[in-house]
C-alpha positions as a printed Julia matrix, in Angstrom:
408×3 Matrix{Float64}:
   0.0     0.0    0.0
   2.9     2.35   0.56
   6.38    2.91  -0.8
   9.46    4.55   0.66
   9.3     8.33   0.34
  12.44   10.45   0.29
  12.63   12.72   3.29
   9.77   11.01   5.13
   9.85   11.29   8.89
   7.9     9.08  11.27
   7.26    8.93  14.94
   6.07   11.29  17.68
   6.24   14.98  16.78
   5.97   14.23  13.06
   6.26   17.2   10.73
   2.78   17.7    9.29
   4.3    19.0    6.04
   6.31   15.85   5.44
   4.82   12.6    4.05
   4.31    9.8    6.55
   5.97    6.48   5.83
   3.47    3.71   6.52
   4.0    -0.02   6.45
   1.98   -2.1    3.96
  -1.63   -2.21   5.16
  -4.79   -4.09   4.24
  -8.28   -2.58   4.26
 -11.62   -4.34   4.72
 -14.73   -2.25   4.2
 -17.87   -3.39   6.05
 -20.73   -0.94   6.01
 -19.72    2.34   7.62
 -16.58    0.84   9.14
 -13.22   -0.15   7.7
 -10.86   -2.61   9.34
  -7.24   -1.62   8.75
  -4.4    -3.9    9.71
  -1.03   -5.31   8.9
  -1.01   -8.24   6.46
   0.28  -10.56   9.19
  -2.74   -9.72  11.35
  -0.6    -8.81  14.33
  -2.21   -5.37  14.66
  -5.5    -4.0   13.39
  -8.16   -1.44  14.25
 -11.65   -0.51  13.1
 -11.91    3.01  11.66
 -14.93    4.99  10.53
 -15.03    5.33   6.75
 -13.81    8.94   6.91
 -10.88    7.95   9.13
  -9.92    5.16   6.76
 -10.01    7.66   3.89
  -7.44    9.75   5.77
  -5.2     6.73   6.33
  -5.36    5.89   2.62
  -4.31    9.42   1.74
  -1.36    9.22   4.13
  -0.38    5.83   2.67
  -0.44    7.36  -0.82
   2.18    9.91   0.24
  -0.04   12.93   0.86
   1.28   15.03   3.74
  -0.75   15.04   6.96
  -1.55   18.74   6.63
  -2.77   18.33   3.05
  -4.79   15.24   4.0
  -6.46   17.16   6.83
  -7.29   20.03   4.47
  -8.81   17.66   1.89
 -10.83   15.96   4.63
 -12.2    19.28   5.89
 -13.07   20.39   2.37
 -14.88   17.12   1.59
 -16.7    16.62   4.9
 -16.84   20.06   6.46
 -15.13   18.86   9.64
 -11.65   19.45  10.95
  -9.51   16.52  12.07
  -7.04   16.23  14.93
  -4.18   15.03  12.75
  -1.56   14.74  15.55
  -3.97   12.48  17.42
  -4.48   10.3   14.33
  -0.73   10.05  13.81
  -0.35    9.0   17.45
  -2.95    6.27  16.95
  -1.19    4.97  13.85
   2.1     4.99  15.77
   0.58    3.01  18.66
  -0.85    0.45  16.23
   2.59   -0.09  14.72
   1.49    1.08  11.27
   4.21    3.74  11.0
   7.59    2.7    9.63
  10.59    4.06  11.51
  12.46    4.89   8.31
  15.7     3.29   9.53
  15.15   -0.16   8.02
  13.79   -1.49   4.76
  10.06   -1.94   4.44
   8.83   -5.52   4.95
   9.24   -7.53   1.74
   6.28   -8.76  -0.22
   4.89  -11.87   1.47
   6.08  -15.16   0.03
   3.55  -17.45  -1.66
   1.51  -19.35   0.9
   2.56  -22.97   1.27
  -0.05  -25.74   1.33
  -2.61  -23.45  -0.31
  -3.39  -26.05  -2.98
  -3.93  -28.69  -0.32
  -6.26  -26.34   1.54
  -8.25  -25.69  -1.62
  -8.45  -29.41  -2.36
  -9.64  -30.28   1.16
 -12.51  -27.82   0.89
 -13.39  -28.26  -2.77
 -16.8   -29.42  -3.96
 -15.65  -33.01  -4.62
 -14.17  -33.13  -1.11
 -17.42  -31.88   0.43
 -19.3   -34.57  -1.51
 -16.99  -37.22  -0.06
 -17.4   -35.79   3.45
 -21.18  -35.83   3.13
 -21.11  -39.44   1.91
 -18.88  -40.46   4.83
 -21.24  -38.9    7.38
 -24.36  -40.36   5.75
 -22.85  -43.85   5.74
 -21.95  -43.52   9.43
 -25.46  -42.38  10.33
 -26.96  -45.28   8.36
 -24.74  -47.76  10.21
 -25.73  -46.28  13.59
 -29.38  -46.54  12.62
 -28.95  -50.19  11.57
 -26.84  -51.09  14.61
 -27.71  -48.88  17.62
 -24.72  -50.21  19.57
 -22.53  -48.13  17.25
 -24.21  -44.89  18.37
 -22.33  -42.72  20.9
 -22.92  -43.7   24.54
 -20.75  -43.34  27.62
 -20.7   -47.11  28.13
 -18.35  -47.46  25.11
 -15.61  -45.78  27.15
 -15.15  -49.0   29.12
 -13.94  -51.06  26.19
 -11.68  -53.19  28.42
 -11.39  -54.16  32.06
  -8.02  -52.42  32.33
  -8.54  -48.9   33.65
  -4.95  -48.02  32.79
  -5.5   -49.05  29.17
  -8.73  -47.03  29.03
  -7.09  -43.88  30.39
  -3.99  -44.07  28.2
  -5.96  -44.96  25.06
  -8.41  -42.1   25.46
  -5.62  -39.64  26.35
  -3.1   -40.64  23.68
  -5.72  -41.62  21.11
  -7.16  -38.12  21.06
  -3.84  -36.55  20.05
  -4.16  -37.31  16.31
  -7.71  -36.01  16.25
  -6.76  -32.83  18.12
  -4.01  -32.33  15.53
  -6.54  -32.99  12.75
  -8.92  -30.42  14.27
  -6.26  -27.7   14.35
  -4.84  -28.77  10.99
  -8.22  -28.2    9.33
  -8.33  -24.71  10.85
  -4.86  -23.99   9.48
  -5.5   -25.38   5.98
  -8.81  -23.53   5.73
  -6.82  -20.36   6.37
  -4.13  -21.34   3.87
  -6.89  -21.84   1.3
  -7.59  -18.08   1.57
  -3.92  -17.18   1.25
  -3.39  -16.6    4.96
  -0.09  -17.66   6.51
  -1.84  -19.66   9.2
   0.45  -21.31  11.71
   0.0   -24.77  13.21
   2.15  -25.46  16.23
   2.61  -27.97  19.02
   2.97  -26.42  22.45
   2.79  -27.23  26.12
   0.48  -26.22  28.91
   2.17  -27.4   32.08
   2.81  -31.1   31.28
   0.12  -31.38  28.63
   0.8   -31.34  24.9
  -1.49  -28.92  23.07
  -2.02  -28.15  19.4
  -2.59  -24.54  18.45
  -3.54  -22.72  15.26
  -2.97  -19.04  14.58
  -4.87  -17.35  11.75
  -3.15  -13.97  11.34
  -4.92  -11.7    8.89
  -8.3   -13.39   9.22
  -9.78  -10.17  10.61
  -9.07   -8.47   7.27
 -10.85  -11.17   5.25
 -14.46  -10.49   4.17
 -16.81  -11.69   6.88
 -18.39  -14.53   4.89
 -14.99  -15.99   4.05
 -14.09  -16.24   7.74
 -16.8   -18.77   8.53
 -15.07  -21.83   7.06
 -11.71  -21.32   8.83
 -13.62  -20.91  12.08
 -15.76  -24.04  11.6
 -13.13  -26.21   9.89
 -12.05  -27.83  13.17
 -15.59  -28.99  13.9
 -15.81  -30.37  10.37
 -12.72  -32.45  11.14
 -14.32  -33.68  14.39
 -17.48  -34.8   12.59
 -15.4   -36.61   9.96
 -13.31  -38.28  12.67
 -16.44  -39.55  14.42
 -17.88  -40.82  11.14
 -14.64  -42.55  10.14
 -14.18  -44.25  13.52
 -17.81  -45.42  13.49
 -17.42  -46.92  10.02
 -14.25  -48.76  11.08
 -16.16  -50.2   14.04
 -18.97  -51.2   11.69
 -16.53  -52.83   9.27
 -14.88  -55.05  11.92
 -18.16  -55.85  13.7
 -19.03  -59.54  14.01
 -22.66  -60.1   12.94
 -23.45  -62.59  15.71
 -20.65  -61.93  18.18
 -19.25  -59.27  20.46
 -17.53  -56.21  19.05
 -13.79  -56.87  18.51
 -11.29  -54.84  20.52
 -10.43  -52.64  17.52
 -14.06  -51.71  17.09
 -14.53  -51.02  20.79
 -11.49  -48.72  20.82
 -12.81  -46.85  17.77
 -16.19  -46.32  19.42
 -14.54  -45.06  22.62
 -12.43  -42.59  20.66
 -15.46  -41.49  18.63
 -17.38  -40.82  21.84
 -14.51  -38.7   23.19
 -14.46  -36.68  19.95
 -18.22  -36.26  20.29
 -17.79  -34.81  23.76
 -15.48  -32.16  22.32
 -18.13  -31.33  19.74
 -20.71  -30.99  22.51
 -18.46  -28.63  24.44
 -18.24  -26.39  21.38
 -21.82  -25.39  22.18
 -20.8   -23.97  25.55
 -20.39  -20.43  24.21
 -19.07  -19.01  27.47
 -15.9   -21.08  26.98
 -15.24  -18.94  23.87
 -15.29  -21.96  21.59
 -15.28  -22.09  17.79
 -19.07  -21.66  17.79
 -18.71  -18.57  19.98
 -16.15  -17.11  17.55
 -18.53  -17.86  14.67
 -21.4   -16.14  16.49
 -19.38  -13.01  17.23
 -18.15  -12.9   13.63
 -21.66  -13.19  12.18
 -22.98  -10.51  14.53
 -19.99   -8.19  14.13
 -18.98   -8.22  17.8
 -15.54   -7.65  19.3
 -15.79   -8.89  22.9
 -19.3   -10.24  23.31
 -18.51  -12.41  26.33
 -17.15   -9.55  28.42
 -20.03   -7.28  27.34
 -22.63   -9.94  28.19
 -21.09  -10.59  31.59
 -21.11   -6.85  32.29
 -24.75   -6.54  31.19
 -25.69   -9.46  33.44
 -23.89   -7.91  36.42
 -25.57   -4.59  35.67
 -29.0    -6.23  35.71
 -28.3    -7.93  39.04
 -27.07   -4.66  40.56
 -30.09   -2.82  39.24
 -32.44   -5.35  40.84
 -30.57   -5.19  44.14
 -30.35   -1.38  44.19
 -26.56   -1.23  44.0
 -24.27    0.95  41.87
 -24.74    0.23  38.17
 -21.97   -1.18  35.97
 -20.31    1.22  33.54
 -20.99   -0.18  30.05
 -19.41    2.67  28.08
 -16.23    0.68  27.38
 -18.1    -1.69  25.03
 -19.02   -1.01  21.44
 -22.62   -0.59  20.27
 -22.64   -3.96  18.44
 -21.45   -5.81  21.56
 -24.03   -4.1   23.78
 -26.87   -4.65  21.31
 -26.24   -8.4   21.13
 -25.36   -8.68  24.84
 -28.89   -7.59  25.79
 -30.16  -11.06  24.83
 -26.94  -13.06  24.79
 -26.33  -12.32  28.48
 -29.25  -14.56  29.42
 -27.68  -17.47  27.53
 -24.71  -17.49  29.91
 -26.66  -19.06  32.83
 -28.19  -21.52  30.37
 -24.72  -22.48  29.17
 -23.52  -23.07  32.7
 -26.58  -25.23  33.36
 -25.94  -27.32  30.24
 -22.33  -27.79  31.32
 -23.41  -29.05  34.73
 -25.92  -31.35  33.05
 -23.24  -32.87  30.8
 -20.98  -33.41  33.8
 -23.82  -34.98  35.76
 -24.94  -37.34  32.97
 -21.63  -38.3   31.36
 -18.43  -37.4   33.19
 -19.44  -37.94  36.81
 -21.07  -41.38  36.24
 -18.05  -42.51  34.23
 -15.63  -41.23  36.86
 -17.69  -42.84  39.63
 -17.72  -46.18  37.82
 -13.94  -46.12  37.45
 -13.24  -44.91  41.0
 -15.63  -47.45  42.46
 -13.86  -50.2   40.54
 -10.47  -48.92  41.68
 -11.58  -48.85  45.28
 -12.97  -52.38  45.09
  -9.86  -53.77  43.49
  -7.43  -52.08  45.87
  -9.4   -53.46  48.8
  -8.62  -56.91  47.49
 -11.94  -57.55  45.82
 -10.44  -58.79  42.56
  -7.61  -60.78  40.98
  -3.98  -59.72  41.29
  -3.94  -58.44  37.69
  -6.79  -56.06  38.51
  -5.01  -54.81  41.64
  -1.82  -54.19  39.64
  -3.77  -52.4   36.94
  -5.46  -50.17  39.51
  -2.19  -49.47  41.3
  -0.57  -48.51  37.99
  -3.38  -46.09  37.18
  -3.23  -44.49  40.63
   0.55  -44.13  40.27
   0.12  -42.46  36.89
  -2.45  -40.05  38.31
  -0.24  -39.17  41.27
   2.79  -38.71  39.01
   0.74  -36.46  36.73
  -0.42  -34.29  39.62
   3.13  -34.03  40.97
   4.45  -33.09  37.52
   1.78  -30.39  37.18
   2.7   -29.0   40.62
   6.42  -29.0   39.81
   5.93  -27.31  36.43
   3.57  -24.71  37.92
   6.1   -23.94  40.67
   8.91  -23.66  38.1
   6.9   -21.33  35.86
   5.88  -19.17  38.82
   9.49  -18.91  39.99
  10.64  -18.0   36.47
   8.03  -15.23  36.26
   9.07  -13.91  39.69
  12.75  -13.88  38.72
  11.89  -12.15  35.45
   9.92   -9.49  37.28
  12.82   -8.92  39.69
  15.29   -8.54  36.82
  13.05   -6.02  35.05
  12.68   -4.07  38.3
């Protein structure tokens, strides 16, 4: 959007008669607002249309004073140009003039793969896969998701490790679909493997998505859930393929059904908007909100304070779109919490109770030696995990404290 300009000066106290050197910027017009940001998506802001017009003039090399004069002539309003320059500086849009401008972005890798994964033939295959899985579940109800499939073996250690380790490929698939859906649009999405305490996590960053037209953002946001649905369908079909017509389900099939149920739980949790899930991000994108959750929580607190006669909550920090939606969305928060408690009460707690009750019975000597060893192994793994979490948390806290002392 901009090119180096001889004699340009940037930074605080900028000469209004000298052109401003701006970094390359992207512009997304939506109604009366324009989102302006860096191509990497690291920094962006929403400007009114008139403000975006000023930024475009500055990017084209027009001096700030001349841009302000043109703005006043066109709109009949003066502009606080030093304030605008300060905003652009804070956003990191102003180039310091001491280094070369960022090079043109390199071609996006894996873009063809992203386009292929979300092409019409691919969607037809996905639809066929899901339909076949639903048909098999209708023909054989034991293939349908149910918490009983989690106990595919009598070994609690095997159940825990299989569910924990078996979910890793599907978590990677979930995030990979997010990343490739972004690559399909030409975004340099980043897929990475990280750590939260002792847990391995997969993360996807979609820089620049905010500057993509709103309708094109929906697929990158929902792509992870598409992967989850496909994973459930594929695992169900594998279980159906190895199923014995007149016998018990083989171990491979039982493991597939257990993993499919665990993936299904993650899909269910996507509906708990207050956790800021993919569905929440989709909702805020469709409705044009910036921080709907915080606005809704503030609106809910304000209503409670109003009913109890206490000091009202200041809602001026939130944008009009957030407040407009929060008026009704706020009442979904208690509903979401209730649904979460219901899922815990009907799925997680009964499953945990069944396992703990079995552990207790075995360790009391109510089973064979193999069962006691299995239970002891699981308890040891749980204790080791808790100790590792405590050690890592202590180490991270000490590192932050030392870092704060060094900065002081």
